[in-house]
Amino acid sequence: MGSFLEKYYLSTMYSLEFILGLTGNTIVVFGYIFCLKNWKSGNIYLFNLSLSDFLFLCTLPLLVKSYSSQWAEGVFCQSNRFLLHANLYTSILFLTFISIDRYLLMKYPFREHFLQKRKTAVIVSVAIWIWVVLELLPLMHFLRAATNESKCLDYASSGDPAESIIYSMFLTLFGFLIPLCVMCFFYVRMVVFLKNRSEQHSSFLTLEKPLSLVILAVVIFSLLFTPYHIMRNVRLASQIPALNVSVCTQNIISAVYIITRPIAFLNSAINPVFYFLMGDHFREMLMAKIRQFLNRKRTNKENSDAGRQGMEKETSLG
């Protein structure tokens, strides 16, 4: 069952994520580079999130090939797995700091807090990249143990499970649970802030969209990342000989674990939606740039047509 899911399910899901993610993140990255003039702290976090998604997207073609044809190359397999996990944990951290930035923007709309400064956002972004790289360095040891000549295995599927689960629990705690708690804390503060503000206004309609967006962000974050982290640890625990888990149960756990993997990385395809919803007027800015480009193109075409008609008229008179 595991080989079937890897060959057909993982190949299909990662292919779809590559197509959707590449389209969305290309629009976002070029939109920020060519359209945004005044960079704010939230823009810096969102841009770094898009770069993280691009790193993940670069791993997908080789990953799809390895699953569809059961092909693996040691060095490429290890680098792909490393970049894949780097995207996972940088995404979580950048999404966490975006939640902090959103809350501070509500409470300090004139960006008076030091965490809202561009310099602070740049320092935090660099620190996130360094932290994730250091956090994932031990992963290379497990990836070497998990790579064989015929398949590109993830570290939860081979090696010494008793050692792997310790590192997996470390990643779960520091890479996922703590950022999740921080994110939930600030999103709860946002909800309380919005509800308190709604009591001061006669209508709740103006706050309905931001409140819905806050709730949606927490729900999506939890639904995407939680099943993967739970099943990764369950998968490793099921392989520990001392627990004496039956082969049938191990196969079922392995199948469920495989199903959760592309779901966790689906965030790379969904994130561009939040650029439009959460970015500081990003949607309006991008649409204005597109309209400007189309108007310029139409004007050039009209001038070209007018010039051609003028030449034709002169020729006929001559």
Short mmCIF file of N, CA and C in Angstrom, two decimals, residues 41-196:
data_model
loop_
_atom_site.label_atom_id
_atom_site.label_comp_id
_atom_site.label_asym_id
_atom_site.label_seq_id
_atom_site.Cartn_x
_atom_site.Cartn_y
_atom_site.Cartn_z
N SER A 41 7.10 46.13 7.58
CA SER A 41 7.51 44.89 8.27
C SER A 41 6.72 43.68 7.77
N GLY A 42 5.41 43.84 7.61
CA GLY A 42 4.60 42.72 7.15
C GLY A 42 4.97 42.28 5.75
N ASN A 43 5.32 43.25 4.87
CA ASN A 43 5.74 42.91 3.52
C ASN A 43 7.03 42.09 3.52
N ILE A 44 7.93 42.42 4.44
CA ILE A 44 9.21 41.70 4.53
C ILE A 44 8.98 40.26 4.94
N TYR A 45 8.10 40.03 5.92
CA TYR A 45 7.80 38.66 6.33
C TYR A 45 7.11 37.88 5.22
N LEU A 46 6.17 38.53 4.53
CA LEU A 46 5.46 37.86 3.45
C LEU A 46 6.39 37.55 2.28
N PHE A 47 7.31 38.44 1.98
CA PHE A 47 8.26 38.20 0.89
C PHE A 47 9.18 37.03 1.23
N ASN A 48 9.65 36.97 2.47
CA ASN A 48 10.48 35.84 2.88
C ASN A 48 9.69 34.54 2.87
N LEU A 49 8.41 34.61 3.19
CA LEU A 49 7.56 33.43 3.11
C LEU A 49 7.46 32.94 1.67
N SER A 50 7.35 33.88 0.73
CA SER A 50 7.28 33.49 -0.68
C SER A 50 8.60 32.88 -1.15
N LEU A 51 9.73 33.38 -0.66
CA LEU A 51 11.02 32.79 -1.01
C LEU A 51 11.14 31.37 -0.46
N SER A 52 10.64 31.18 0.74
CA SER A 52 10.63 29.84 1.33
C SER A 52 9.79 28.89 0.50
N ASP A 53 8.65 29.37 0.02
CA ASP A 53 7.80 28.55 -0.83
C ASP A 53 8.49 28.21 -2.15
N PHE A 54 9.26 29.15 -2.69
CA PHE A 54 9.98 28.88 -3.93
C PHE A 54 11.04 27.79 -3.73
N LEU A 55 11.70 27.80 -2.58
CA LEU A 55 12.68 26.75 -2.29
C LEU A 55 12.00 25.38 -2.32
N PHE A 56 10.83 25.31 -1.70
CA PHE A 56 10.09 24.06 -1.68
C PHE A 56 9.67 23.66 -3.09
N LEU A 57 9.19 24.62 -3.88
CA LEU A 57 8.74 24.31 -5.24
C LEU A 57 9.89 23.79 -6.10
N CYS A 58 11.10 24.25 -5.82
CA CYS A 58 12.26 23.77 -6.58
C CYS A 58 12.55 22.30 -6.32
N THR A 59 12.13 21.80 -5.17
CA THR A 59 12.39 20.40 -4.84
C THR A 59 11.37 19.46 -5.46
N LEU A 60 10.23 19.98 -5.88
CA LEU A 60 9.12 19.11 -6.27
C LEU A 60 9.35 18.31 -7.56
N PRO A 61 9.89 18.89 -8.64
CA PRO A 61 10.08 18.06 -9.85
C PRO A 61 10.92 16.81 -9.59
N LEU A 62 12.04 16.97 -8.87
CA LEU A 62 12.88 15.81 -8.58
C LEU A 62 12.18 14.86 -7.62
N LEU A 63 11.41 15.41 -6.70
CA LEU A 63 10.69 14.58 -5.74
C LEU A 63 9.62 13.75 -6.45
N VAL A 64 8.91 14.37 -7.38
CA VAL A 64 7.89 13.66 -8.16
C VAL A 64 8.54 12.56 -8.98
N LYS A 65 9.68 12.86 -9.58
CA LYS A 65 10.38 11.85 -10.38
C LYS A 65 10.82 10.67 -9.53
N SER A 66 11.30 10.97 -8.32
CA SER A 66 11.77 9.89 -7.45
C SER A 66 10.64 8.97 -7.03
N TYR A 67 9.44 9.54 -6.83
CA TYR A 67 8.30 8.71 -6.43
C TYR A 67 7.67 7.98 -7.61
N SER A 68 7.57 8.65 -8.74
CA SER A 68 6.89 8.05 -9.89
C SER A 68 7.71 6.95 -10.55
N SER A 69 9.04 7.11 -10.53
CA SER A 69 9.90 6.10 -11.19
C SER A 69 10.74 5.30 -10.20
N GLN A 70 10.51 5.56 -8.88
CA GLN A 70 11.27 4.87 -7.84
C GLN A 70 12.78 5.06 -8.04
N TRP A 71 13.15 6.30 -8.39
CA TRP A 71 14.54 6.64 -8.63
C TRP A 71 15.05 7.51 -7.50
N ALA A 72 16.32 7.34 -7.16
CA ALA A 72 16.90 8.16 -6.09
C ALA A 72 18.38 8.38 -6.33
N GLU A 73 18.86 9.54 -5.95
CA GLU A 73 20.27 9.86 -5.99
C GLU A 73 20.63 10.46 -4.64
N GLY A 74 21.58 9.84 -3.95
CA GLY A 74 21.85 10.17 -2.55
C GLY A 74 21.94 11.65 -2.23
N VAL A 75 22.85 12.37 -2.92
CA VAL A 75 23.07 13.78 -2.61
C VAL A 75 21.83 14.60 -2.91
N PHE A 76 21.22 14.37 -4.07
CA PHE A 76 20.02 15.11 -4.44
C PHE A 76 18.87 14.80 -3.50
N CYS A 77 18.76 13.55 -3.09
CA CYS A 77 17.70 13.16 -2.18
C CYS A 77 17.85 13.90 -0.85
N GLN A 78 19.05 13.94 -0.32
CA GLN A 78 19.29 14.60 0.96
C GLN A 78 19.04 16.10 0.87
N SER A 79 19.54 16.74 -0.20
CA SER A 79 19.33 18.18 -0.35
C SER A 79 17.86 18.51 -0.53
N ASN A 80 17.14 17.67 -1.29
CA ASN A 80 15.71 17.88 -1.47
C ASN A 80 14.95 17.79 -0.16
N ARG A 81 15.27 16.76 0.62
CA ARG A 81 14.60 16.58 1.91
C ARG A 81 14.92 17.74 2.85
N PHE A 82 16.16 18.21 2.81
CA PHE A 82 16.54 19.31 3.68
C PHE A 82 15.77 20.57 3.31
N LEU A 83 15.70 20.89 2.00
CA LEU A 83 14.97 22.07 1.55
C LEU A 83 13.48 21.95 1.85
N LEU A 84 12.97 20.74 1.72
CA LEU A 84 11.55 20.51 2.00
C LEU A 84 11.22 20.81 3.45
N HIS A 85 12.06 20.33 4.37
CA HIS A 85 11.83 20.60 5.80
C HIS A 85 12.14 22.06 6.14
N ALA A 86 13.11 22.66 5.44
CA ALA A 86 13.41 24.07 5.67
C ALA A 86 12.20 24.93 5.32
N ASN A 87 11.53 24.60 4.21
CA ASN A 87 10.31 25.32 3.86
C ASN A 87 9.24 25.16 4.91
N LEU A 88 9.08 23.94 5.40
CA LEU A 88 8.04 23.66 6.39
C LEU A 88 8.20 24.54 7.63
N TYR A 89 9.41 24.59 8.18
CA TYR A 89 9.62 25.27 9.45
C TYR A 89 9.86 26.77 9.31
N THR A 90 10.41 27.21 8.17
CA THR A 90 10.46 28.66 7.95
C THR A 90 9.06 29.20 7.70
N SER A 91 8.23 28.44 6.99
CA SER A 91 6.85 28.87 6.74
C SER A 91 6.10 29.05 8.05
N ILE A 92 6.25 28.09 8.95
CA ILE A 92 5.56 28.16 10.23
C ILE A 92 6.00 29.41 11.00
N LEU A 93 7.31 29.67 11.02
CA LEU A 93 7.82 30.82 11.77
C LEU A 93 7.42 32.15 11.14
N PHE A 94 7.50 32.23 9.81
CA PHE A 94 7.10 33.48 9.15
C PHE A 94 5.61 33.73 9.32
N LEU A 95 4.79 32.68 9.25
CA LEU A 95 3.36 32.84 9.49
C LEU A 95 3.10 33.29 10.93
N THR A 96 3.92 32.81 11.85
CA THR A 96 3.78 33.22 13.25
C THR A 96 4.09 34.71 13.41
N PHE A 97 5.18 35.16 12.79
CA PHE A 97 5.54 36.58 12.92
C PHE A 97 4.58 37.47 12.13
N ILE A 98 3.96 36.91 11.09
CA ILE A 98 2.92 37.68 10.39
C ILE A 98 1.73 37.90 11.31
N SER A 99 1.39 36.89 12.12
CA SER A 99 0.29 37.05 13.08
C SER A 99 0.63 38.12 14.11
N ILE A 100 1.89 38.15 14.56
CA ILE A 100 2.33 39.18 15.50
C ILE A 100 2.22 40.56 14.86
N ASP A 101 2.69 40.64 13.61
CA ASP A 101 2.67 41.92 12.90
C ASP A 101 1.24 42.41 12.68
N ARG A 102 0.32 41.48 12.35
CA ARG A 102 -1.09 41.85 12.14
C ARG A 102 -1.70 42.42 13.43
N TYR A 103 -1.37 41.79 14.56
CA TYR A 103 -1.90 42.26 15.84
C TYR A 103 -1.35 43.65 16.18
N LEU A 104 -0.05 43.81 16.00
CA LEU A 104 0.56 45.11 16.30
C LEU A 104 0.03 46.20 15.39
N LEU A 105 -0.29 45.84 14.13
CA LEU A 105 -0.83 46.82 13.21
C LEU A 105 -2.21 47.29 13.64
N MET A 106 -2.99 46.37 14.25
CA MET A 106 -4.29 46.77 14.77
C MET A 106 -4.15 47.66 16.00
N LYS A 107 -3.22 47.28 16.87
CA LYS A 107 -3.06 48.02 18.12
C LYS A 107 -2.28 49.31 17.93
N TYR A 108 -1.31 49.29 17.02
CA TYR A 108 -0.48 50.47 16.75
C TYR A 108 -0.56 50.79 15.26
N PRO A 109 -1.67 51.37 14.80
CA PRO A 109 -1.86 51.60 13.36
C PRO A 109 -0.84 52.54 12.74
N PHE A 110 -0.17 53.35 13.55
CA PHE A 110 0.84 54.27 13.04
C PHE A 110 2.25 53.69 13.15
N ARG A 111 2.32 52.39 13.41
CA ARG A 111 3.60 51.65 13.45
C ARG A 111 4.58 52.28 14.43
N GLU A 112 4.13 52.43 15.67
CA GLU A 112 4.96 53.03 16.70
C GLU A 112 5.81 51.99 17.43
N HIS A 113 5.41 50.72 17.36
CA HIS A 113 6.12 49.67 18.09
C HIS A 113 7.42 49.30 17.36
N PHE A 114 8.47 48.98 18.12
CA PHE A 114 9.77 48.71 17.49
C PHE A 114 9.74 47.46 16.63
N LEU A 115 8.82 46.51 16.93
CA LEU A 115 8.70 45.30 16.12
C LEU A 115 8.10 45.58 14.75
N GLN A 116 7.54 46.77 14.58
CA GLN A 116 6.96 47.13 13.28
C GLN A 116 7.95 47.86 12.38
N LYS A 117 9.17 48.05 12.85
CA LYS A 117 10.19 48.72 12.04
C LYS A 117 10.76 47.76 11.00
N ARG A 118 11.11 48.32 9.85
CA ARG A 118 11.67 47.50 8.76
C ARG A 118 12.98 46.84 9.16
N LYS A 119 13.82 47.57 9.88
CA LYS A 119 15.10 47.02 10.30
C LYS A 119 14.90 45.81 11.20
N THR A 120 13.93 45.91 12.12
CA THR A 120 13.63 44.80 13.01
C THR A 120 13.14 43.60 12.22
N ALA A 121 12.28 43.83 11.23
CA ALA A 121 11.74 42.74 10.41
C ALA A 121 12.85 42.04 9.63
N VAL A 122 13.81 42.80 9.13
CA VAL A 122 14.94 42.20 8.39
C VAL A 122 15.79 41.34 9.33
N ILE A 123 16.07 41.86 10.53
CA ILE A 123 16.86 41.11 11.51
C ILE A 123 16.14 39.82 11.91
N VAL A 124 14.84 39.92 12.17
CA VAL A 124 14.05 38.75 12.54
C VAL A 124 14.05 37.72 11.41
N SER A 125 13.90 38.18 10.17
CA SER A 125 13.87 37.27 9.02
C SER A 125 15.19 36.52 8.87
N VAL A 126 16.30 37.24 8.99
CA VAL A 126 17.61 36.59 8.92
C VAL A 126 17.78 35.59 10.05
N ALA A 127 17.33 35.97 11.25
CA ALA A 127 17.42 35.08 12.41
C ALA A 127 16.59 33.82 12.20
N ILE A 128 15.43 33.95 11.57
CA ILE A 128 14.59 32.77 11.30
C ILE A 128 15.31 31.80 10.37
N TRP A 129 15.91 32.31 9.30
CA TRP A 129 16.62 31.44 8.36
C TRP A 129 17.79 30.73 9.06
N ILE A 130 18.55 31.48 9.86
CA ILE A 130 19.69 30.88 10.56
C ILE A 130 19.22 29.83 11.55
N TRP A 131 18.17 30.13 12.30
CA TRP A 131 17.64 29.21 13.30
C TRP A 131 17.17 27.91 12.65
N VAL A 132 16.46 28.01 11.55
CA VAL A 132 15.93 26.82 10.89
C VAL A 132 17.06 25.96 10.33
N VAL A 133 18.07 26.60 9.76
CA VAL A 133 19.22 25.83 9.24
C VAL A 133 19.91 25.08 10.38
N LEU A 134 20.15 25.77 11.49
CA LEU A 134 20.79 25.11 12.64
C LEU A 134 19.90 24.02 13.21
N GLU A 135 18.59 24.28 13.23
CA GLU A 135 17.62 23.32 13.76
C GLU A 135 17.59 22.05 12.92
N LEU A 136 17.86 22.17 11.62
CA LEU A 136 17.75 21.03 10.71
C LEU A 136 19.08 20.35 10.40
N LEU A 137 20.18 20.87 10.92
CA LEU A 137 21.48 20.24 10.66
C LEU A 137 21.51 18.77 11.09
N PRO A 138 20.96 18.40 12.26
CA PRO A 138 20.95 16.97 12.62
C PRO A 138 20.15 16.11 11.65
N LEU A 139 19.27 16.73 10.88
CA LEU A 139 18.45 15.97 9.92
C LEU A 139 19.32 15.28 8.89
N MET A 140 20.48 15.87 8.55
CA MET A 140 21.36 15.28 7.55
C MET A 140 21.85 13.91 7.98
N HIS A 141 22.05 13.73 9.28
CA HIS A 141 22.47 12.42 9.80
C HIS A 141 21.40 11.37 9.54
N PHE A 142 20.15 11.72 9.83
CA PHE A 142 19.06 10.77 9.63
C PHE A 142 18.77 10.55 8.15
N LEU A 143 18.98 11.57 7.31
CA LEU A 143 18.76 11.40 5.89
C LEU A 143 19.79 10.48 5.26
N ARG A 144 21.03 10.53 5.74
CA ARG A 144 22.05 9.60 5.23
C ARG A 144 21.68 8.17 5.59
N ALA A 145 21.14 8.01 6.80
CA ALA A 145 20.74 6.67 7.22
C ALA A 145 19.50 6.19 6.48
N ALA A 146 18.70 7.14 5.96
CA ALA A 146 17.44 6.76 5.34
C ALA A 146 17.53 6.59 3.83
N THR A 147 18.68 6.91 3.24
CA THR A 147 18.80 6.85 1.79
C THR A 147 19.46 5.55 1.37
N ASN A 148 18.80 4.83 0.45
CA ASN A 148 19.41 3.64 -0.12
C ASN A 148 19.55 3.82 -1.62
N GLU A 149 19.94 2.77 -2.33
CA GLU A 149 20.25 2.90 -3.74
C GLU A 149 19.02 3.03 -4.62
N SER A 150 17.87 2.58 -4.16
CA SER A 150 16.71 2.52 -5.04
C SER A 150 15.60 3.51 -4.70
N LYS A 151 15.53 3.99 -3.46
CA LYS A 151 14.43 4.85 -3.07
C LYS A 151 14.93 6.05 -2.25
N CYS A 152 14.21 7.15 -2.39
CA CYS A 152 14.52 8.36 -1.61
C CYS A 152 13.56 8.41 -0.44
N LEU A 153 13.98 7.83 0.67
CA LEU A 153 13.11 7.69 1.84
C LEU A 153 13.19 8.92 2.74
N ASP A 154 12.07 9.27 3.36
CA ASP A 154 12.11 10.32 4.37
C ASP A 154 12.64 9.72 5.67
N TYR A 155 13.12 10.58 6.56
CA TYR A 155 13.83 10.06 7.73
C TYR A 155 12.91 9.35 8.71
N ALA A 156 11.59 9.54 8.57
CA ALA A 156 10.67 8.85 9.47
C ALA A 156 10.40 7.42 9.04
N SER A 157 10.95 7.03 7.89
CA SER A 157 10.65 5.70 7.35
C SER A 157 11.80 4.72 7.45
N SER A 158 12.96 5.12 7.94
CA SER A 158 14.07 4.18 8.10
C SER A 158 15.06 4.72 9.11
N GLY A 159 16.15 4.01 9.31
CA GLY A 159 17.10 4.38 10.35
C GLY A 159 16.67 3.81 11.69
N ASP A 160 17.29 4.28 12.74
CA ASP A 160 16.96 3.83 14.09
C ASP A 160 15.79 4.66 14.61
N PRO A 161 14.59 4.08 14.69
CA PRO A 161 13.41 4.88 15.10
C PRO A 161 13.52 5.41 16.52
N ALA A 162 14.25 4.70 17.40
CA ALA A 162 14.39 5.16 18.78
C ALA A 162 15.16 6.48 18.85
N GLU A 163 16.16 6.64 17.94
CA GLU A 163 16.91 7.89 17.87
C GLU A 163 16.11 8.95 17.10
N SER A 164 15.50 8.52 16.01
CA SER A 164 14.77 9.47 15.15
C SER A 164 13.62 10.13 15.87
N ILE A 165 12.92 9.39 16.74
CA ILE A 165 11.75 9.96 17.40
C ILE A 165 12.14 11.05 18.39
N ILE A 166 13.33 10.96 18.95
CA ILE A 166 13.79 12.01 19.87
C ILE A 166 13.95 13.32 19.10
N TYR A 167 14.60 13.22 17.94
CA TYR A 167 14.78 14.42 17.11
C TYR A 167 13.45 14.91 16.56
N SER A 168 12.57 13.98 16.19
CA SER A 168 11.26 14.36 15.68
C SER A 168 10.44 15.10 16.73
N MET A 169 10.52 14.66 17.98
CA MET A 169 9.82 15.34 19.06
C MET A 169 10.39 16.74 19.28
N PHE A 170 11.71 16.86 19.14
CA PHE A 170 12.35 18.17 19.25
C PHE A 170 11.81 19.12 18.19
N LEU A 171 11.76 18.64 16.92
CA LEU A 171 11.23 19.47 15.85
C LEU A 171 9.76 19.80 16.07
N THR A 172 9.01 18.84 16.56
CA THR A 172 7.59 19.06 16.81
C THR A 172 7.38 20.14 17.86
N LEU A 173 8.19 20.11 18.93
CA LEU A 173 8.05 21.07 20.01
C LEU A 173 8.51 22.46 19.60
N PHE A 174 9.77 22.55 19.13
CA PHE A 174 10.35 23.87 18.87
C PHE A 174 10.01 24.39 17.47
N GLY A 175 9.76 23.48 16.53
CA GLY A 175 9.45 23.93 15.17
C GLY A 175 7.98 24.14 14.91
N PHE A 176 7.11 23.48 15.71
CA PHE A 176 5.68 23.55 15.43
C PHE A 176 4.84 24.00 16.62
N LEU A 177 4.93 23.28 17.75
CA LEU A 177 4.01 23.54 18.86
C LEU A 177 4.21 24.93 19.47
N ILE A 178 5.46 25.31 19.72
CA ILE A 178 5.70 26.64 20.31
C ILE A 178 5.27 27.75 19.36
N PRO A 179 5.66 27.71 18.06
CA PRO A 179 5.13 28.73 17.14
C PRO A 179 3.62 28.71 17.04
N LEU A 180 3.00 27.52 17.09
CA LEU A 180 1.54 27.43 17.04
C LEU A 180 0.91 28.13 18.24
N CYS A 181 1.48 27.92 19.43
CA CYS A 181 0.96 28.58 20.64
C CYS A 181 1.11 30.09 20.54
N VAL A 182 2.26 30.56 20.02
CA VAL A 182 2.47 32.00 19.86
C VAL A 182 1.46 32.57 18.88
N MET A 183 1.27 31.87 17.76
CA MET A 183 0.32 32.33 16.75
C MET A 183 -1.10 32.39 17.32
N CYS A 184 -1.51 31.33 18.01
CA CYS A 184 -2.85 31.30 18.59
C CYS A 184 -3.02 32.41 19.62
N PHE A 185 -1.98 32.67 20.41
CA PHE A 185 -2.04 33.73 21.42
C PHE A 185 -2.34 35.08 20.77
N PHE A 186 -1.61 35.41 19.71
CA PHE A 186 -1.80 36.72 19.08
C PHE A 186 -3.09 36.77 18.28
N TYR A 187 -3.51 35.64 17.71
CA TYR A 187 -4.78 35.65 17.00
C TYR A 187 -5.96 35.78 17.97
N VAL A 188 -5.83 35.17 19.16
CA VAL A 188 -6.86 35.35 20.19
C VAL A 188 -6.90 36.81 20.63
N ARG A 189 -5.71 37.40 20.78
CA ARG A 189 -5.66 38.82 21.14
C ARG A 189 -6.32 39.68 20.04
N MET A 190 -6.13 39.27 18.79
CA MET A 190 -6.77 39.99 17.68
C MET A 190 -8.28 39.89 17.75
N VAL A 191 -8.77 38.68 18.02
CA VAL A 191 -10.21 38.47 18.11
C VAL A 191 -10.80 39.32 19.24
N VAL A 192 -10.14 39.31 20.39
CA VAL A 192 -10.61 40.12 21.53
C VAL A 192 -10.60 41.60 21.18
N PHE A 193 -9.53 42.03 20.52
CA PHE A 193 -9.41 43.43 20.12
C PHE A 193 -10.52 43.83 19.16
N LEU A 194 -10.80 42.98 18.17
CA LEU A 194 -11.84 43.28 17.19
C LEU A 194 -13.23 43.29 17.82
N LYS A 195 -13.47 42.35 18.74
CA LYS A 195 -14.76 42.30 19.41
C LYS A 195 -14.97 43.52 20.31
N ASN A 196 -13.90 43.93 21.00
CA ASN A 196 -14.00 45.14 21.83
C ASN A 196 -14.27 46.37 20.98
#
